[in-house]
Amino acid sequence: MTLALVSENRSFGGWHRRYRHASSSLGCEMVFAVYLPPQAEAGPVPVLYWLSGLTCTDENFMQKAGAQRVAAELGIAIVAPDTSPRGPGVPGDPDGAWDFGLGAGFYVDATQAPWSTHYRMHDYVVNELPALVEGALPLLPRRGISGHSMGGHGALVAALRNPGRYLSVSAFAPIVHPIDCPWGHKAFSRYLGDDRSAWRAWDACELIATAPERLPLRVDQGEADSFLAEQLKPEALEAACRAAGHPLQLHRHPGYDHSYYFIASFIEAHLRHHAAALLP
């Protein structure tokens, strides 16, 4: 696979770049973004993989989170993939809804037609994309993973399902218990089928109990988040971690909502959380 440069911008002494490539996991072309800090000009650097939420692309985080300044200071790269496959032949929601299909891949590997042909976002972000970027760019295989909302779900599940692959994990307002919320029911019933026992392998609260690795989880949640009670349910993650003895830092923030104003307010704390594990 080869990378085609789409655009580049100088930022805090490093480079923000967007690349296009053909994805074998997803059966389509994909675009992703990478921020290379100035330290990457002297040699490979650790990398944080960021997974965005419903309706987003690679551009939302890179343009709105304000992460580049701290990433440049720490010497950590950031890779931000898209949130779903795109392009001709990739099916979306038949009703045109925003919470399923295009922009809403949910970071699972779909098993049901017609979604199983393209919607294999877990394999893409965990295996294909890291192999590609770490082979082509000055990135070390010292990985952290983080994300927001649907992407927070994806980050937690990626770390829990793949022990040893990541050194750190965090999430903003994640969907922690998708088998018990409307967004999860809609996505999982279509991507994974009606057998709810198969859904448990893609649910952070279910995976915590048998996780073979106990990476500390950092989760930040705004208390003014309109999705908090129905979709996000951080208390379920808190209970699962308590029952399993899994380390969790759950930070609740009064007045903060689900937007990138919230993410921008606390992204530095997350980057420093990852730096503690990723840097020598």
PDB file of C-alpha atoms in Angstrom:
ATOM      1  CA  MET A   1       0.000   0.000   0.000  1.00  0.00           C
ATOM      2  CA  THR A   2       1.153   3.508  -0.771  1.00  0.00           C
ATOM      3  CA  LEU A   3       0.286   6.855   0.771  1.00  0.00           C
ATOM      4  CA  ALA A   4      -0.784   9.798  -1.375  1.00  0.00           C
ATOM      5  CA  LEU A   5      -0.315  13.187   0.282  1.00  0.00           C
ATOM      6  CA  VAL A   6      -3.555  15.206   0.197  1.00  0.00           C
ATOM      7  CA  SER A   7      -2.419  18.329   2.065  1.00  0.00           C
ATOM      8  CA  GLU A   8       0.073  19.574   4.640  1.00  0.00           C
ATOM      9  CA  ASN A   9       0.281  22.482   7.055  1.00  0.00           C
ATOM     10  CA  ARG A  10       3.101  23.626   9.316  1.00  0.00           C
ATOM     11  CA  SER A  11       1.991  23.598  12.960  1.00  0.00           C
ATOM     12  CA  PHE A  12       3.994  24.291  16.158  1.00  0.00           C
ATOM     13  CA  GLY A  13       7.237  23.376  14.423  1.00  0.00           C
ATOM     14  CA  GLY A  14       5.852  20.087  13.114  1.00  0.00           C
ATOM     15  CA  TRP A  15       3.532  19.050  10.291  1.00  0.00           C
ATOM     16  CA  HIS A  16      -0.156  18.319  10.024  1.00  0.00           C
ATOM     17  CA  ARG A  17      -0.655  16.102   6.977  1.00  0.00           C
ATOM     18  CA  ARG A  18      -3.580  14.309   5.361  1.00  0.00           C
ATOM     19  CA  TYR A  19      -3.039  11.161   3.334  1.00  0.00           C
ATOM     20  CA  ARG A  20      -5.172   8.986   1.082  1.00  0.00           C
ATOM     21  CA  HIS A  21      -4.689   5.255   0.583  1.00  0.00           C
ATOM     22  CA  ALA A  22      -6.509   2.137  -0.560  1.00  0.00           C
ATOM     23  CA  SER A  23      -7.699   0.042   2.392  1.00  0.00           C
ATOM     24  CA  SER A  24      -7.833  -3.732   2.099  1.00  0.00           C
ATOM     25  CA  SER A  25      -9.773  -4.025   5.379  1.00  0.00           C
ATOM     26  CA  LEU A  26     -12.521  -1.671   4.231  1.00  0.00           C
ATOM     27  CA  GLY A  27     -12.500  -2.230   0.477  1.00  0.00           C
ATOM     28  CA  CYS A  28     -12.380   1.467  -0.358  1.00  0.00           C
ATOM     29  CA  GLU A  29     -10.129   4.511  -0.321  1.00  0.00           C
ATOM     30  CA  MET A  30      -9.587   6.151   3.052  1.00  0.00           C
ATOM     31  CA  VAL A  31      -8.233   9.500   4.202  1.00  0.00           C
ATOM     32  CA  PHE A  32      -6.522   9.977   7.546  1.00  0.00           C
ATOM     33  CA  ALA A  33      -4.619  12.770   9.262  1.00  0.00           C
ATOM     34  CA  VAL A  34      -1.317  12.722  11.128  1.00  0.00           C
ATOM     35  CA  TYR A  35       0.410  15.334  13.227  1.00  0.00           C
ATOM     36  CA  LEU A  36       4.184  14.834  13.250  1.00  0.00           C
ATOM     37  CA  PRO A  37       5.852  16.863  16.027  1.00  0.00           C
ATOM     38  CA  PRO A  38       9.191  18.596  15.363  1.00  0.00           C
ATOM     39  CA  GLN A  39      11.044  15.757  17.127  1.00  0.00           C
ATOM     40  CA  ALA A  40      10.055  13.423  14.260  1.00  0.00           C
ATOM     41  CA  GLU A  41      12.583  15.185  12.046  1.00  0.00           C
ATOM     42  CA  ALA A  42      15.354  13.678  14.196  1.00  0.00           C
ATOM     43  CA  GLY A  43      13.897  10.180  14.444  1.00  0.00           C
ATOM     44  CA  PRO A  44      10.773   8.097  15.103  1.00  0.00           C
ATOM     45  CA  VAL A  45       8.404   9.187  17.876  1.00  0.00           C
ATOM     46  CA  PRO A  46       5.600   7.478  19.852  1.00  0.00           C
ATOM     47  CA  VAL A  47       2.080   7.814  18.507  1.00  0.00           C
ATOM     48  CA  LEU A  48      -1.410   8.409  19.851  1.00  0.00           C
ATOM     49  CA  TYR A  49      -4.266   7.053  17.740  1.00  0.00           C
ATOM     50  CA  TRP A  50      -7.397   9.218  18.040  1.00  0.00           C
ATOM     51  CA  LEU A  51     -10.848   7.842  17.179  1.00  0.00           C
ATOM     52  CA  SER A  52     -13.558  10.415  16.540  1.00  0.00           C
ATOM     53  CA  GLY A  53     -17.290  10.245  17.174  1.00  0.00           C
ATOM     54  CA  LEU A  54     -20.507  10.032  15.199  1.00  0.00           C
ATOM     55  CA  THR A  55     -20.667  12.111  11.991  1.00  0.00           C
ATOM     56  CA  CYS A  56     -16.986  13.146  12.250  1.00  0.00           C
ATOM     57  CA  THR A  57     -14.042  12.706   9.893  1.00  0.00           C
ATOM     58  CA  ASP A  58     -10.309  13.015  10.514  1.00  0.00           C
ATOM     59  CA  GLU A  59     -10.650  16.792  10.346  1.00  0.00           C
ATOM     60  CA  ASN A  60     -12.773  17.468  13.434  1.00  0.00           C
ATOM     61  CA  PHE A  61     -10.198  16.586  16.058  1.00  0.00           C
ATOM     62  CA  MET A  62      -7.232  18.032  14.225  1.00  0.00           C
ATOM     63  CA  GLN A  63      -8.936  21.384  13.658  1.00  0.00           C
ATOM     64  CA  LYS A  64     -10.871  21.801  16.912  1.00  0.00           C
ATOM     65  CA  ALA A  65      -9.124  19.989  19.784  1.00  0.00           C
ATOM     66  CA  GLY A  66      -6.007  22.155  19.982  1.00  0.00           C
ATOM     67  CA  ALA A  67      -3.791  19.128  20.568  1.00  0.00           C
ATOM     68  CA  GLN A  68      -0.821  20.094  18.399  1.00  0.00           C
ATOM     69  CA  ARG A  69       0.825  22.526  20.832  1.00  0.00           C
ATOM     70  CA  VAL A  70       1.163  19.960  23.622  1.00  0.00           C
ATOM     71  CA  ALA A  71       1.957  17.118  21.211  1.00  0.00           C
ATOM     72  CA  ALA A  72       4.816  19.239  19.844  1.00  0.00           C
ATOM     73  CA  GLU A  73       6.111  19.924  23.337  1.00  0.00           C
ATOM     74  CA  LEU A  74       5.987  16.255  24.326  1.00  0.00           C
ATOM     75  CA  GLY A  75       7.212  14.790  21.050  1.00  0.00           C
ATOM     76  CA  ILE A  76       4.173  12.583  20.397  1.00  0.00           C
ATOM     77  CA  ALA A  77       2.579  12.074  16.981  1.00  0.00           C
ATOM     78  CA  ILE A  78      -1.192  11.873  16.545  1.00  0.00           C
ATOM     79  CA  VAL A  79      -2.929   9.760  13.907  1.00  0.00           C
ATOM     80  CA  ALA A  80      -6.634  10.413  13.298  1.00  0.00           C
ATOM     81  CA  PRO A  81      -8.509   8.031  10.960  1.00  0.00           C
ATOM     82  CA  ASP A  82     -11.945   8.584   9.519  1.00  0.00           C
ATOM     83  CA  THR A  83     -14.947   7.177  11.401  1.00  0.00           C
ATOM     84  CA  SER A  84     -16.229   4.822   8.708  1.00  0.00           C
ATOM     85  CA  PRO A  85     -15.554   3.597   5.175  1.00  0.00           C
ATOM     86  CA  ARG A  86     -16.527   6.021   2.410  1.00  0.00           C
ATOM     87  CA  GLY A  87     -17.001   6.104  -1.336  1.00  0.00           C
ATOM     88  CA  PRO A  88     -18.961   4.523  -4.195  1.00  0.00           C
ATOM     89  CA  GLY A  89     -20.500   1.209  -3.255  1.00  0.00           C
ATOM     90  CA  VAL A  90     -20.206   1.716   0.508  1.00  0.00           C
ATOM     91  CA  PRO A  91     -23.738   1.439   1.952  1.00  0.00           C
ATOM     92  CA  GLY A  92     -25.034   4.028   4.393  1.00  0.00           C
ATOM     93  CA  ASP A  93     -28.146   4.193   6.517  1.00  0.00           C
ATOM     94  CA  PRO A  94     -31.129   3.367   4.265  1.00  0.00           C
ATOM     95  CA  ASP A  95     -33.102   6.168   5.932  1.00  0.00           C
ATOM     96  CA  GLY A  96     -30.265   8.685   5.737  1.00  0.00           C
ATOM     97  CA  ALA A  97     -29.884   8.853   9.523  1.00  0.00           C
ATOM     98  CA  TRP A  98     -26.717  10.342  11.032  1.00  0.00           C
ATOM     99  CA  ASP A  99     -26.121   7.706  13.719  1.00  0.00           C
ATOM    100  CA  PHE A 100     -25.519   4.681  11.491  1.00  0.00           C
ATOM    101  CA  GLY A 101     -23.525   3.900   8.350  1.00  0.00           C
ATOM    102  CA  LEU A 102     -21.398   6.647   6.816  1.00  0.00           C
ATOM    103  CA  GLY A 103     -19.660   8.495   9.626  1.00  0.00           C
ATOM    104  CA  ALA A 104     -20.815   5.878  12.135  1.00  0.00           C
ATOM    105  CA  GLY A 105     -18.742   2.725  11.738  1.00  0.00           C
ATOM    106  CA  PHE A 106     -18.708   2.090  15.517  1.00  0.00           C
ATOM    107  CA  TYR A 107     -15.210   0.558  15.306  1.00  0.00           C
ATOM    108  CA  VAL A 108     -16.523  -3.006  15.065  1.00  0.00           C
ATOM    109  CA  ASP A 109     -15.919  -5.683  12.438  1.00  0.00           C
ATOM    110  CA  ALA A 110     -19.364  -6.222  10.934  1.00  0.00           C
ATOM    111  CA  THR A 111     -20.529  -9.784  10.350  1.00  0.00           C
ATOM    112  CA  GLN A 112     -23.865  -9.083   8.623  1.00  0.00           C
ATOM    113  CA  ALA A 113     -24.543  -8.280   4.964  1.00  0.00           C
ATOM    114  CA  PRO A 114     -24.319  -5.775   3.391  1.00  0.00           C
ATOM    115  CA  TRP A 115     -22.168  -4.133   6.078  1.00  0.00           C
ATOM    116  CA  SER A 116     -19.579  -6.921   6.417  1.00  0.00           C
ATOM    117  CA  THR A 117     -18.005  -6.130   3.039  1.00  0.00           C
ATOM    118  CA  HIS A 118     -16.796  -2.682   4.122  1.00  0.00           C
ATOM    119  CA  TYR A 119     -17.490  -2.005   7.798  1.00  0.00           C
ATOM    120  CA  ARG A 120     -14.408  -3.498   9.460  1.00  0.00           C
ATOM    121  CA  MET A 121     -13.234  -0.421  11.316  1.00  0.00           C
ATOM    122  CA  HIS A 122     -11.751  -2.313  14.259  1.00  0.00           C
ATOM    123  CA  ASP A 123      -9.376  -4.253  12.027  1.00  0.00           C
ATOM    124  CA  TYR A 124      -8.565  -1.051  10.167  1.00  0.00           C
ATOM    125  CA  VAL A 125      -7.636   1.078  13.184  1.00  0.00           C
ATOM    126  CA  VAL A 126      -5.969  -1.699  15.203  1.00  0.00           C
ATOM    127  CA  ASN A 127      -4.042  -3.512  12.470  1.00  0.00           C
ATOM    128  CA  GLU A 128      -4.042  -2.089   8.946  1.00  0.00           C
ATOM    129  CA  LEU A 129      -3.561   1.618   9.623  1.00  0.00           C
ATOM    130  CA  PRO A 130      -0.790   1.233  12.256  1.00  0.00           C
ATOM    131  CA  ALA A 131       1.125  -1.174  10.011  1.00  0.00           C
ATOM    132  CA  LEU A 132       0.860   1.318   7.167  1.00  0.00           C
ATOM    133  CA  VAL A 133       1.803   4.511   8.988  1.00  0.00           C
ATOM    134  CA  GLU A 134       4.465   2.984  11.229  1.00  0.00           C
ATOM    135  CA  GLY A 135       6.114   1.535   8.130  1.00  0.00           C
ATOM    136  CA  ALA A 136       5.978   4.726   6.083  1.00  0.00           C
ATOM    137  CA  LEU A 137       6.353   7.535   8.637  1.00  0.00           C
ATOM    138  CA  PRO A 138       8.795   8.206  11.518  1.00  0.00           C
ATOM    139  CA  LEU A 139       6.591   6.536  14.132  1.00  0.00           C
ATOM    140  CA  LEU A 140       7.566   4.059  16.821  1.00  0.00           C
ATOM    141  CA  PRO A 141       5.389   1.046  17.677  1.00  0.00           C
ATOM    142  CA  ARG A 142       4.796   2.679  21.075  1.00  0.00           C
ATOM    143  CA  ARG A 143       1.068   3.332  20.876  1.00  0.00           C
ATOM    144  CA  GLY A 144      -1.634   4.989  22.893  1.00  0.00           C
ATOM    145  CA  ILE A 145      -5.281   5.167  21.898  1.00  0.00           C
ATOM    146  CA  SER A 146      -8.005   7.663  22.734  1.00  0.00           C
ATOM    147  CA  GLY A 147     -11.295   8.919  21.362  1.00  0.00           C
ATOM    148  CA  HIS A 148     -14.585  10.727  21.860  1.00  0.00           C
ATOM    149  CA  SER A 149     -18.113   9.326  22.201  1.00  0.00           C
ATOM    150  CA  MET A 150     -18.371   6.524  19.600  1.00  0.00           C
ATOM    151  CA  GLY A 151     -14.602   6.880  19.270  1.00  0.00           C
ATOM    152  CA  GLY A 152     -14.190   6.601  23.039  1.00  0.00           C
ATOM    153  CA  HIS A 153     -16.051   3.295  22.806  1.00  0.00           C
ATOM    154  CA  GLY A 154     -13.713   2.283  19.978  1.00  0.00           C
ATOM    155  CA  ALA A 155     -10.601   3.214  21.962  1.00  0.00           C
ATOM    156  CA  LEU A 156     -11.644   1.314  25.092  1.00  0.00           C
ATOM    157  CA  VAL A 157     -12.622  -1.779  23.112  1.00  0.00           C
ATOM    158  CA  ALA A 158      -9.440  -1.695  21.010  1.00  0.00           C
ATOM    159  CA  ALA A 159      -7.282  -1.657  24.140  1.00  0.00           C
ATOM    160  CA  LEU A 160      -9.312  -4.297  25.984  1.00  0.00           C
ATOM    161  CA  ARG A 161      -9.442  -6.694  23.024  1.00  0.00           C
ATOM    162  CA  ASN A 162      -5.778  -6.360  22.109  1.00  0.00           C
ATOM    163  CA  PRO A 163      -3.557  -6.729  25.195  1.00  0.00           C
ATOM    164  CA  GLY A 164       0.022  -5.607  24.629  1.00  0.00           C
ATOM    165  CA  ARG A 165      -0.808  -3.503  21.589  1.00  0.00           C
ATOM    166  CA  TYR A 166      -1.193  -0.192  23.428  1.00  0.00           C
ATOM    167  CA  LEU A 167       0.697   1.327  26.324  1.00  0.00           C
ATOM    168  CA  SER A 168      -2.053   3.782  27.287  1.00  0.00           C
ATOM    169  CA  VAL A 169      -5.771   4.412  26.783  1.00  0.00           C
ATOM    170  CA  SER A 170      -8.206   7.237  27.490  1.00  0.00           C
ATOM    171  CA  ALA A 171     -11.602   8.502  26.362  1.00  0.00           C
ATOM    172  CA  PHE A 172     -13.858  11.547  26.355  1.00  0.00           C
ATOM    173  CA  ALA A 173     -17.562  10.899  26.996  1.00  0.00           C
ATOM    174  CA  PRO A 174     -17.366   7.324  25.674  1.00  0.00           C
ATOM    175  CA  ILE A 175     -20.276   5.033  24.885  1.00  0.00           C
ATOM    176  CA  VAL A 176     -19.174   2.539  27.530  1.00  0.00           C
ATOM    177  CA  HIS A 177     -22.084   0.071  27.464  1.00  0.00           C
ATOM    178  CA  PRO A 178     -23.415  -0.030  23.880  1.00  0.00           C
ATOM    179  CA  ILE A 179     -25.417  -3.214  24.447  1.00  0.00           C
ATOM    180  CA  ASP A 180     -27.551  -1.138  26.836  1.00  0.00           C
ATOM    181  CA  CYS A 181     -28.164   2.107  24.929  1.00  0.00           C
ATOM    182  CA  PRO A 182     -30.118   3.141  21.802  1.00  0.00           C
ATOM    183  CA  TRP A 183     -27.071   3.998  19.679  1.00  0.00           C
ATOM    184  CA  GLY A 184     -25.550   0.617  20.435  1.00  0.00           C
ATOM    185  CA  HIS A 185     -28.760  -1.303  19.809  1.00  0.00           C
ATOM    186  CA  LYS A 186     -29.178   0.287  16.391  1.00  0.00           C
ATOM    187  CA  ALA A 187     -25.568  -0.209  15.285  1.00  0.00           C
ATOM    188  CA  PHE A 188     -24.948  -3.653  16.755  1.00  0.00           C
ATOM    189  CA  SER A 189     -28.208  -5.197  15.529  1.00  0.00           C
ATOM    190  CA  ARG A 190     -27.282  -4.235  11.972  1.00  0.00           C
ATOM    191  CA  TYR A 191     -23.518  -4.728  11.995  1.00  0.00           C
ATOM    192  CA  LEU A 192     -23.457  -7.828  14.223  1.00  0.00           C
ATOM    193  CA  GLY A 193     -26.928  -9.376  13.934  1.00  0.00           C
ATOM    194  CA  ASP A 194     -29.713 -10.129  16.394  1.00  0.00           C
ATOM    195  CA  ASP A 195     -27.762 -12.528  18.627  1.00  0.00           C
ATOM    196  CA  ARG A 196     -26.999 -10.250  21.549  1.00  0.00           C
ATOM    197  CA  SER A 197     -24.430 -12.627  22.970  1.00  0.00           C
ATOM    198  CA  ALA A 198     -22.191 -11.623  20.042  1.00  0.00           C
ATOM    199  CA  TRP A 199     -22.476  -7.973  21.060  1.00  0.00           C
ATOM    200  CA  ARG A 200     -20.642  -8.523  24.344  1.00  0.00           C
ATOM    201  CA  ALA A 201     -17.276  -8.806  22.561  1.00  0.00           C
ATOM    202  CA  TRP A 202     -17.640  -5.145  21.513  1.00  0.00           C
ATOM    203  CA  ASP A 203     -18.777  -3.661  24.829  1.00  0.00           C
ATOM    204  CA  ALA A 204     -16.205  -2.162  27.219  1.00  0.00           C
ATOM    205  CA  CYS A 205     -18.251  -2.904  30.335  1.00  0.00           C
ATOM    206  CA  GLU A 206     -18.529  -6.555  29.334  1.00  0.00           C
ATOM    207  CA  LEU A 207     -14.844  -6.862  28.377  1.00  0.00           C
ATOM    208  CA  ILE A 208     -13.548  -5.388  31.635  1.00  0.00           C
ATOM    209  CA  ALA A 209     -14.455  -8.490  33.650  1.00  0.00           C
ATOM    210  CA  THR A 210     -12.103 -10.807  31.744  1.00  0.00           C
ATOM    211  CA  ALA A 211      -9.503  -8.334  30.473  1.00  0.00           C
ATOM    212  CA  PRO A 212      -6.062 -10.017  30.600  1.00  0.00           C
ATOM    213  CA  GLU A 213      -4.344  -6.639  30.888  1.00  0.00           C
ATOM    214  CA  ARG A 214      -5.116  -3.859  33.358  1.00  0.00           C
ATOM    215  CA  LEU A 215      -4.134  -0.670  31.563  1.00  0.00           C
ATOM    216  CA  PRO A 216      -5.278   2.314  33.638  1.00  0.00           C
ATOM    217  CA  LEU A 217      -8.275   3.993  32.015  1.00  0.00           C
ATOM    218  CA  ARG A 218      -8.688   7.761  32.017  1.00  0.00           C
ATOM    219  CA  VAL A 219     -12.212   8.909  31.191  1.00  0.00           C
ATOM    220  CA  ASP A 220     -13.516  12.498  31.233  1.00  0.00           C
ATOM    221  CA  GLN A 221     -17.228  13.185  31.183  1.00  0.00           C
ATOM    222  CA  GLY A 222     -19.139  16.468  31.059  1.00  0.00           C
ATOM    223  CA  GLU A 223     -22.090  16.584  33.432  1.00  0.00           C
ATOM    224  CA  ALA A 224     -24.079  18.871  31.105  1.00  0.00           C
ATOM    225  CA  ASP A 225     -23.770  16.352  28.256  1.00  0.00           C
ATOM    226  CA  SER A 226     -27.218  15.878  26.689  1.00  0.00           C
ATOM    227  CA  PHE A 227     -26.381  12.232  25.903  1.00  0.00           C
ATOM    228  CA  LEU A 228     -25.182  11.380  29.409  1.00  0.00           C
ATOM    229  CA  ALA A 229     -28.137   9.511  30.903  1.00  0.00           C
ATOM    230  CA  GLU A 230     -29.492   7.675  27.857  1.00  0.00           C
ATOM    231  CA  GLN A 231     -26.419   6.871  25.767  1.00  0.00           C
ATOM    232  CA  LEU A 232     -23.174   7.202  27.763  1.00  0.00           C
ATOM    233  CA  LYS A 233     -23.813   5.828  31.271  1.00  0.00           C
ATOM    234  CA  PRO A 234     -20.347   6.244  32.828  1.00  0.00           C
ATOM    235  CA  GLU A 235     -21.660   4.758  36.061  1.00  0.00           C
ATOM    236  CA  ALA A 236     -21.825   1.390  34.262  1.00  0.00           C
ATOM    237  CA  LEU A 237     -18.092   1.555  33.498  1.00  0.00           C
ATOM    238  CA  GLU A 238     -17.405   2.650  37.061  1.00  0.00           C
ATOM    239  CA  ALA A 239     -19.288  -0.362  38.409  1.00  0.00           C
ATOM    240  CA  ALA A 240     -17.613  -2.788  35.997  1.00  0.00           C
ATOM    241  CA  CYS A 241     -14.139  -1.519  36.889  1.00  0.00           C
ATOM    242  CA  ARG A 242     -14.905  -1.657  40.602  1.00  0.00           C
ATOM    243  CA  ALA A 243     -16.125  -5.255  40.320  1.00  0.00           C
ATOM    244  CA  ALA A 244     -13.079  -6.351  38.315  1.00  0.00           C
ATOM    245  CA  GLY A 245     -10.496  -4.295  40.189  1.00  0.00           C
ATOM    246  CA  HIS A 246      -9.619  -2.473  36.960  1.00  0.00           C
ATOM    247  CA  PRO A 247      -7.890   0.909  37.449  1.00  0.00           C
ATOM    248  CA  LEU A 248     -10.117   3.803  36.369  1.00  0.00           C
ATOM    249  CA  GLN A 249      -9.787   7.567  36.657  1.00  0.00           C
ATOM    250  CA  LEU A 250     -13.268   8.942  35.974  1.00  0.00           C
ATOM    251  CA  HIS A 251     -13.276  12.740  35.934  1.00  0.00           C
ATOM    252  CA  ARG A 252     -16.702  14.417  35.955  1.00  0.00           C
ATOM    253  CA  HIS A 253     -16.871  18.071  34.915  1.00  0.00           C
ATOM    254  CA  PRO A 254     -19.880  20.232  35.859  1.00  0.00           C
ATOM    255  CA  GLY A 255     -21.181  22.461  33.077  1.00  0.00           C
ATOM    256  CA  TYR A 256     -19.360  20.764  30.200  1.00  0.00           C
ATOM    257  CA  ASP A 257     -21.274  19.277  27.276  1.00  0.00           C
ATOM    258  CA  HIS A 258     -20.477  16.801  24.475  1.00  0.00           C
ATOM    259  CA  SER A 259     -18.772  19.286  22.149  1.00  0.00           C
ATOM    260  CA  TYR A 260     -15.191  19.987  21.134  1.00  0.00           C
ATOM    261  CA  TYR A 261     -15.186  22.871  23.630  1.00  0.00           C
ATOM    262  CA  PHE A 262     -15.129  20.100  26.246  1.00  0.00           C
ATOM    263  CA  ILE A 263     -12.396  18.137  24.458  1.00  0.00           C
ATOM    264  CA  ALA A 264     -10.225  21.209  23.951  1.00  0.00           C
ATOM    265  CA  SER A 265     -10.525  22.049  27.639  1.00  0.00           C
ATOM    266  CA  PHE A 266      -9.006  18.751  28.798  1.00  0.00           C
ATOM    267  CA  ILE A 267      -6.955  17.423  25.869  1.00  0.00           C
ATOM    268  CA  GLU A 268      -3.700  18.496  27.505  1.00  0.00           C
ATOM    269  CA  ALA A 269      -4.421  16.311  30.533  1.00  0.00           C
ATOM    270  CA  HIS A 270      -5.061  13.358  28.233  1.00  0.00           C
ATOM    271  CA  LEU A 271      -1.894  13.903  26.235  1.00  0.00           C
ATOM    272  CA  ARG A 272       0.139  14.028  29.443  1.00  0.00           C
ATOM    273  CA  HIS A 273      -1.598  10.851  30.622  1.00  0.00           C
ATOM    274  CA  HIS A 274      -0.402   9.118  27.451  1.00  0.00           C
ATOM    275  CA  ALA A 275       3.056  10.679  27.590  1.00  0.00           C
ATOM    276  CA  ALA A 276       3.635   9.109  31.012  1.00  0.00           C
ATOM    277  CA  ALA A 277       3.404   5.680  29.364  1.00  0.00           C
ATOM    278  CA  LEU A 278       4.717   6.412  25.859  1.00  0.00           C
ATOM    279  CA  LEU A 279       7.858   8.425  26.569  1.00  0.00           C
ATOM    280  CA  PRO A 280      11.085   6.964  27.996  1.00  0.00           C
TER     281      PRO A 280
END
